[in-house]
CSV table of C-alpha atoms in Angstrom, one decimal:
chain,number,residue,atom,x,y,z
A,266,MET,CA,32.9,121.7,140.4
A,267,ALA,CA,33.8,124.0,137.4
A,268,GLU,CA,33.3,127.1,139.6
A,269,ASP,CA,37.0,126.7,140.6
A,270,ILE,CA,37.9,127.8,137.0
A,271,PRO,CA,37.6,131.5,136.0
A,272,PHE,CA,35.7,130.9,132.8
A,273,GLU,CA,35.1,133.7,130.3
A,274,ARG,CA,32.0,133.2,128.2
A,275,GLU,CA,31.5,136.7,126.9
A,276,ASP,CA,32.7,136.9,123.3
A,277,ALA,CA,31.5,139.4,120.7
A,278,ALA,CA,32.5,137.4,117.6
A,279,VAL,CA,29.9,137.2,114.9
A,280,PRO,CA,29.7,134.3,112.4
A,281,GLY,CA,31.2,135.1,109.0
A,282,ARG,CA,32.7,138.4,110.1
A,283,VAL,CA,36.4,139.1,109.9
A,284,GLU,CA,37.7,140.4,113.2
A,285,THR,CA,41.1,141.9,113.7
A,286,LEU,CA,42.7,140.8,117.0
A,287,SER,CA,46.2,142.1,116.7
A,288,PRO,CA,48.6,143.5,114.0
A,289,LEU,CA,49.2,139.9,112.9
A,290,ILE,CA,46.0,138.0,113.8
A,291,ARG,CA,42.4,138.0,112.4
A,292,ARG,CA,39.7,135.5,113.1
A,293,ILE,CA,36.5,134.2,111.4
A,294,LEU,CA,33.8,132.4,113.5
A,295,CYS,CA,32.0,129.5,111.9
A,296,ASP,CA,28.2,129.4,112.5
A,297,ASN,CA,28.3,125.9,114.1
A,298,PRO,CA,27.3,126.6,117.8
A,299,GLY,CA,26.6,123.7,120.1
A,300,PRO,CA,27.3,122.2,123.5
A,301,PHE,CA,30.8,121.1,122.4
A,302,THR,CA,31.6,124.0,120.1
A,303,PHE,CA,30.3,127.0,122.1
A,304,LYS,CA,29.5,129.8,119.6
A,305,GLY,CA,31.3,127.9,116.8
A,306,THR,CA,34.8,127.0,115.5
A,307,VAL,CA,37.3,129.8,115.1
A,308,THR,CA,39.5,130.0,112.0
A,309,TYR,CA,42.6,132.3,112.3
A,310,VAL,CA,44.5,134.2,109.7
A,311,VAL,CA,48.1,135.1,110.6
A,312,GLY,CA,50.1,137.8,108.8
A,313,THR,CA,49.2,140.4,106.2
A,314,GLY,CA,49.7,140.1,102.5
A,315,ARG,CA,51.3,136.7,102.7
A,316,VAL,CA,49.4,134.7,105.4
A,317,ALA,CA,48.8,131.4,107.2
A,318,ILE,CA,45.4,130.0,108.0
A,319,ILE,CA,44.9,128.0,111.2
A,320,ASP,CA,42.0,125.5,111.5
A,321,PRO,CA,39.9,125.8,108.3
A,322,GLY,CA,36.9,124.5,110.2
A,323,PRO,CA,34.1,122.1,109.4
A,324,ASP,CA,32.8,121.2,105.9
A,325,ASP,CA,30.6,124.2,105.6
A,326,PRO,CA,30.5,126.1,102.3
A,327,ARG,CA,29.4,129.3,103.9
A,328,HIS,CA,32.4,129.3,106.3
A,329,VAL,CA,34.8,128.3,103.5
A,330,ALA,CA,33.6,131.3,101.5
A,331,ALA,CA,34.0,133.6,104.5
A,332,VAL,CA,37.6,132.5,105.1
A,333,LEU,CA,38.5,132.8,101.4
A,334,ASP,CA,36.9,136.2,101.3
A,335,ALA,CA,39.0,137.3,104.3
A,336,VAL,CA,42.2,136.5,102.5
A,337,LYS,CA,41.1,137.8,99.1
A,338,GLY,CA,44.0,139.5,97.4
A,339,GLU,CA,46.5,137.9,99.7
A,340,THR,CA,48.8,134.9,99.2
A,341,VAL,CA,48.2,132.0,101.6
A,342,GLU,CA,51.6,130.4,102.4
A,343,ALA,CA,50.5,127.7,104.8
A,344,ILE,CA,47.4,126.0,106.2
A,345,LEU,CA,47.9,124.6,109.8
A,346,VAL,CA,45.6,122.2,111.6
A,347,THR,CA,45.6,121.8,115.4
A,348,HIS,CA,43.7,118.5,115.3
A,349,THR,CA,41.4,116.3,113.3
A,350,HIS,CA,37.9,116.6,114.9
A,351,ARG,CA,35.2,117.2,112.3
A,352,ASP,CA,34.7,120.8,113.5
A,353,HIS,CA,38.3,121.8,112.8
A,354,SER,CA,39.8,120.1,109.7
A,355,PRO,CA,37.2,119.0,107.0
A,356,ALA,CA,37.3,122.4,105.3
A,357,THR,CA,41.0,122.0,104.6
A,358,PRO,CA,40.7,120.4,101.1
A,359,ALA,CA,38.5,123.3,99.9
A,360,ILE,CA,40.8,125.9,101.3
A,361,LYS,CA,43.9,124.1,99.9
A,362,ALA,CA,42.2,123.8,96.4
A,363,ALA,CA,41.4,127.5,96.4
A,364,THR,CA,44.8,128.7,97.6
A,365,GLY,CA,47.3,126.0,96.7
A,366,ALA,CA,48.9,126.3,100.1
A,367,PRO,CA,50.6,123.3,101.8
A,368,VAL,CA,48.9,121.7,104.8
A,369,TYR,CA,50.8,121.3,108.1
A,370,ALA,CA,49.7,119.1,111.0
A,371,GLU,CA,51.0,116.5,113.4
A,372,GLY,CA,49.4,113.7,111.4
A,373,PRO,CA,46.2,111.8,110.5
A,374,HIS,CA,43.5,111.1,113.1
A,375,ARG,CA,44.3,108.2,115.4
A,376,ALA,CA,43.4,106.9,118.8
A,377,ALA,CA,45.6,107.5,121.8
A,378,ARG,CA,45.7,103.7,122.5
A,379,PRO,CA,44.6,100.5,120.7
A,380,LEU,CA,41.0,99.4,121.3
A,381,ASN,CA,40.6,96.7,123.9
A,382,LEU,CA,39.0,93.4,122.9
A,383,GLY,CA,35.4,93.9,122.1
A,384,GLU,CA,35.6,97.7,122.6
A,385,THR,CA,33.8,100.1,120.2
A,386,ASN,CA,35.1,103.6,119.7
A,387,VAL,CA,32.0,105.7,120.3
A,388,LEU,CA,33.9,108.7,119.0
A,389,ASP,CA,34.4,107.3,115.4
A,390,ALA,CA,32.0,109.9,113.9
A,391,SER,CA,33.8,112.8,115.4
A,392,GLY,CA,37.1,112.1,113.8
A,393,ASP,CA,38.1,113.4,110.3
A,394,ARG,CA,39.7,110.2,109.1
A,395,ASP,CA,40.1,111.5,105.5
A,396,PHE,CA,42.6,114.1,106.7
A,397,VAL,CA,46.3,113.7,105.7
A,398,PRO,CA,48.7,116.7,106.0
A,399,ASP,CA,51.1,117.5,103.2
A,400,ILE,CA,53.8,118.1,105.8
A,401,ALA,CA,53.8,116.4,109.2
A,402,VAL,CA,55.2,118.5,111.9
A,403,LYS,CA,56.6,117.4,115.3
A,404,ASP,CA,57.2,119.3,118.5
A,405,GLY,CA,59.5,122.3,118.0
A,406,ASP,CA,59.2,122.4,114.2
A,407,VAL,CA,58.8,125.9,112.8
A,408,VAL,CA,56.5,127.0,110.0
A,409,ALA,CA,57.7,130.4,108.9
A,410,GLY,CA,56.3,132.9,106.3
A,411,THR,CA,56.5,136.5,105.5
A,412,GLY,CA,56.5,138.4,108.8
A,413,TRP,CA,55.3,135.5,110.9
A,414,THR,CA,56.9,132.5,112.6
A,415,LEU,CA,54.8,129.6,114.1
A,416,GLU,CA,56.4,127.1,116.4
A,417,SER,CA,54.7,123.7,116.6
A,418,VAL,CA,54.0,122.7,120.3
A,419,PHE,CA,52.8,119.1,120.6
A,420,THR,CA,49.9,118.9,123.1
A,421,PRO,CA,48.2,115.5,123.0
A,422,GLY,CA,45.4,114.7,125.3
A,423,HIS,CA,42.2,116.1,123.7
A,424,THR,CA,43.3,114.0,120.7
A,425,ALA,CA,46.4,112.0,120.1
A,426,ASN,CA,47.5,114.4,117.3
A,427,HIS,CA,46.8,117.7,118.9
A,428,MET,CA,49.3,120.4,118.0
A,429,ALA,CA,49.3,124.0,119.3
A,430,PHE,CA,51.1,126.8,117.4
A,431,ALA,CA,53.1,129.6,119.0
A,432,LEU,CA,53.3,132.9,117.2
A,433,ARG,CA,56.8,134.1,118.2
A,434,GLU,CA,56.3,137.7,117.0
A,435,GLU,CA,53.5,138.3,119.4
A,436,GLN,CA,54.2,135.8,122.2
A,437,THR,CA,50.8,134.2,121.5
A,438,LEU,CA,49.7,130.6,121.4
A,439,PHE,CA,46.9,129.1,119.2
A,440,SER,CA,45.8,126.5,121.7
A,441,GLY,CA,43.2,124.6,119.7
A,442,ASP,CA,40.9,122.7,122.0
A,443,HIS,CA,43.6,122.0,124.6
A,444,VAL,CA,43.0,125.2,126.6
A,445,MET,CA,39.9,127.3,126.1
A,446,ALA,CA,38.5,130.2,128.1
A,447,TRP,CA,34.8,129.1,127.9
A,448,SER,CA,35.1,125.5,129.1
A,449,THR,CA,37.3,122.6,130.0
A,450,SER,CA,38.6,120.4,127.1
A,451,ILE,CA,36.9,117.1,126.6
A,452,VAL,CA,39.3,114.2,127.1
A,453,ALA,CA,37.6,111.0,126.0
A,454,PRO,CA,39.2,107.6,125.4
A,455,PRO,CA,40.3,106.0,123.2
A,456,ASP,CA,40.9,109.1,121.1
A,457,GLY,CA,42.0,111.2,124.1
A,458,SER,CA,44.2,110.5,127.2
A,459,MET,CA,44.0,112.1,130.6
A,460,GLY,CA,47.7,111.3,131.3
A,461,ASP,CA,48.7,113.0,128.1
A,462,PHE,CA,46.4,115.9,128.7
A,463,MET,CA,47.9,116.6,132.1
A,464,ALA,CA,51.4,116.3,130.8
A,465,SER,CA,50.6,118.7,127.9
A,466,LEU,CA,49.1,121.2,130.4
A,467,ASP,CA,52.3,121.1,132.5
A,468,LYS,CA,54.3,121.6,129.3
A,469,LEU,CA,52.3,124.7,128.4
A,470,ARG,CA,52.6,126.1,131.9
A,471,GLY,CA,56.3,126.1,131.4
A,472,ARG,CA,56.2,128.3,128.3
A,473,GLU,CA,56.3,132.1,128.1
A,474,GLU,CA,53.3,133.0,125.9
A,475,THR,CA,51.1,135.6,127.5
A,476,LEU,CA,47.9,135.1,125.5
A,477,PHE,CA,46.2,132.1,124.1
A,478,TRP,CA,43.7,132.1,121.2
A,479,PRO,CA,41.7,128.8,121.3
A,480,GLY,CA,39.6,126.9,118.8
A,481,HIS,CA,36.4,128.0,120.4
A,482,GLY,CA,35.5,131.2,122.3
A,483,GLY,CA,37.6,134.2,123.2
A,484,ALA,CA,41.1,134.7,124.4
A,485,VAL,CA,42.7,133.1,127.5
A,486,LYS,CA,44.1,136.3,128.9
A,487,GLU,CA,46.1,135.0,131.8
A,488,PRO,CA,47.1,131.6,130.6
A,489,ALA,CA,49.5,130.7,133.5
A,490,LYS,CA,46.8,131.4,136.1
A,491,PHE,CA,44.1,129.8,134.0
A,492,MET,CA,46.1,126.6,133.5
A,493,ARG,CA,46.8,126.3,137.2
A,494,ALA,CA,43.0,126.4,137.7
A,495,LEU,CA,42.5,123.8,135.0
A,496,ALA,CA,45.0,121.4,136.6
A,497,HIS,CA,43.5,122.0,140.0
A,498,HIS,CA,40.0,121.2,138.6
A,499,ARG,CA,41.2,117.9,137.2
A,500,ARG,CA,42.8,117.0,140.5
A,501,LEU,CA,39.5,117.7,142.3
A,502,ARG,CA,37.7,115.6,139.7
A,503,GLU,CA,40.1,112.8,140.3
A,504,ALA,CA,39.7,113.1,144.1
A,505,ALA,CA,35.9,113.0,143.7
A,506,ILE,CA,36.1,109.8,141.6
A,507,MET,CA,38.3,108.2,144.2
A,508,LYS,CA,35.9,109.2,146.9
A,509,ARG,CA,33.0,107.6,145.1
A,510,LEU,CA,35.0,104.4,144.6
A,511,GLY,CA,35.7,104.4,148.3
A,512,LEU,CA,32.0,104.8,149.0
A,513,GLY,CA,31.2,101.7,146.9
A,514,ASP,CA,30.4,103.0,143.4
A,515,ARG,CA,31.8,100.6,140.9
A,516,GLN,CA,30.5,101.7,137.5
A,517,ILE,CA,30.9,105.0,135.5
A,518,PRO,CA,27.2,105.9,135.3
A,519,ASP,CA,26.9,105.8,139.1
A,520,ILE,CA,30.0,108.0,139.5
A,521,VAL,CA,28.7,110.5,136.9
A,522,THR,CA,25.3,110.8,138.7
A,523,ALA,CA,27.1,111.5,142.0
A,524,ILE,CA,29.7,114.0,140.9
A,525,TYR,CA,28.1,116.0,138.1
A,526,GLU,CA,25.2,117.9,139.7
A,527,GLY,CA,22.9,119.8,137.4
A,528,LEU,CA,24.6,118.4,134.3
A,529,ASP,CA,23.1,119.3,130.9
A,530,PRO,CA,21.6,116.0,129.6
A,531,ARG,CA,23.3,116.5,126.3
A,532,LEU,CA,26.7,116.3,128.1
A,533,LYS,CA,26.0,113.1,130.0
A,534,GLY,CA,27.9,110.9,127.5
A,535,ALA,CA,30.8,113.3,127.5
A,536,ALA,CA,30.9,113.3,131.3
A,537,GLY,CA,31.0,109.5,131.3
A,538,LEU,CA,33.9,109.5,128.9
A,539,SER,CA,35.7,112.1,131.0
A,540,VAL,CA,35.3,109.9,134.1
A,541,PHE,CA,36.6,107.0,132.0
A,542,ALA,CA,39.7,109.0,131.0
A,543,HIS,CA,40.4,109.7,134.7
A,544,LEU,CA,39.9,106.0,135.6
A,545,GLU,CA,42.3,104.9,132.8
A,546,ASP,CA,44.9,107.3,134.2
A,547,LEU,CA,44.3,106.1,137.7
A,548,LEU,CA,44.7,102.5,136.5
A,549,ALA,CA,48.0,103.4,134.8
A,550,ARG,CA,49.2,104.9,138.1
A,551,GLY,CA,48.2,101.8,140.1
A,552,LEU,CA,45.6,103.6,142.2
A,553,VAL,CA,42.6,101.8,140.7
A,554,VAL,CA,41.9,98.3,139.4
A,555,SER,CA,39.2,97.0,137.1
A,556,ASP,CA,37.4,93.8,136.5
A,557,GLY,CA,39.2,93.3,133.1
A,558,PRO,CA,40.4,95.6,130.3
A,559,ALA,CA,39.1,99.1,131.2
A,560,SER,CA,35.8,99.9,129.5
A,561,LEU,CA,32.8,102.2,129.8
A,562,THR,CA,30.7,99.3,131.1
A,563,GLY,CA,33.4,97.8,133.4
A,564,GLU,CA,33.7,97.9,137.2
A,565,PHE,CA,36.4,99.7,139.1
A,566,ARG,CA,37.6,99.9,142.6
A,567,ALA,CA,40.3,101.8,144.5
A,568,VAL,CA,43.4,99.8,145.5
């Protein structure tokens, strides 16, 4: 079904190498490739001389050294974190210790909703629960430095604390894991919420940025067009789930098998969580009912 999205998977970034993207933006790719990270996590440096660092990355000494080398001789005025998955924020303490810069983010890691009775959060290991920002930012807050201005744009969905940052001087958005050119974002309860994700997507579609730099992969070059395709893709996925419920499927594994053809076995768990996210949203909208509190092992049917 993902063929309805114009993905761009060509990206010349090399791990550890500083690449200049624009007069105000540089990036450093971490060497942590995988099915969920593509070629690796991208750390951005904004500004020249007096700079900001966006998403320090995972707890990887080689990557920390590469980032610090990239800003050698410069003053780091701020560290900004889009969200608290373990491939984005754990290097923050090392970067902060080396630079003395304050850390800005929406807040600590948290779930999008309380756990249901007896529910286990299968995503516990993916969250950086040690992270606490020095300064909590909310939607519309501005972090400004010498020659650069970053507006906080709250975009929950992938995580409850996901924050994008808009660079006003270049009409560019650092979109974290909310919008990426190489793949759809994972939305997985209880940490993520499909309702929140879709609302955040609509919010970004109403903005004026003409280029997105995501947390993984290359640029989203036509963000308005790309986000229309993302929204369409999610609606198609929702329709496919409703169709399977209408045909008698009741449990998430059966729905995954039916609607994810040729799925990489490593992504089967993520696909189940994505279907679960859609079902939670459908439940909230009164289109689906379940046999109790919604769960990965529960049964669902269309109203």
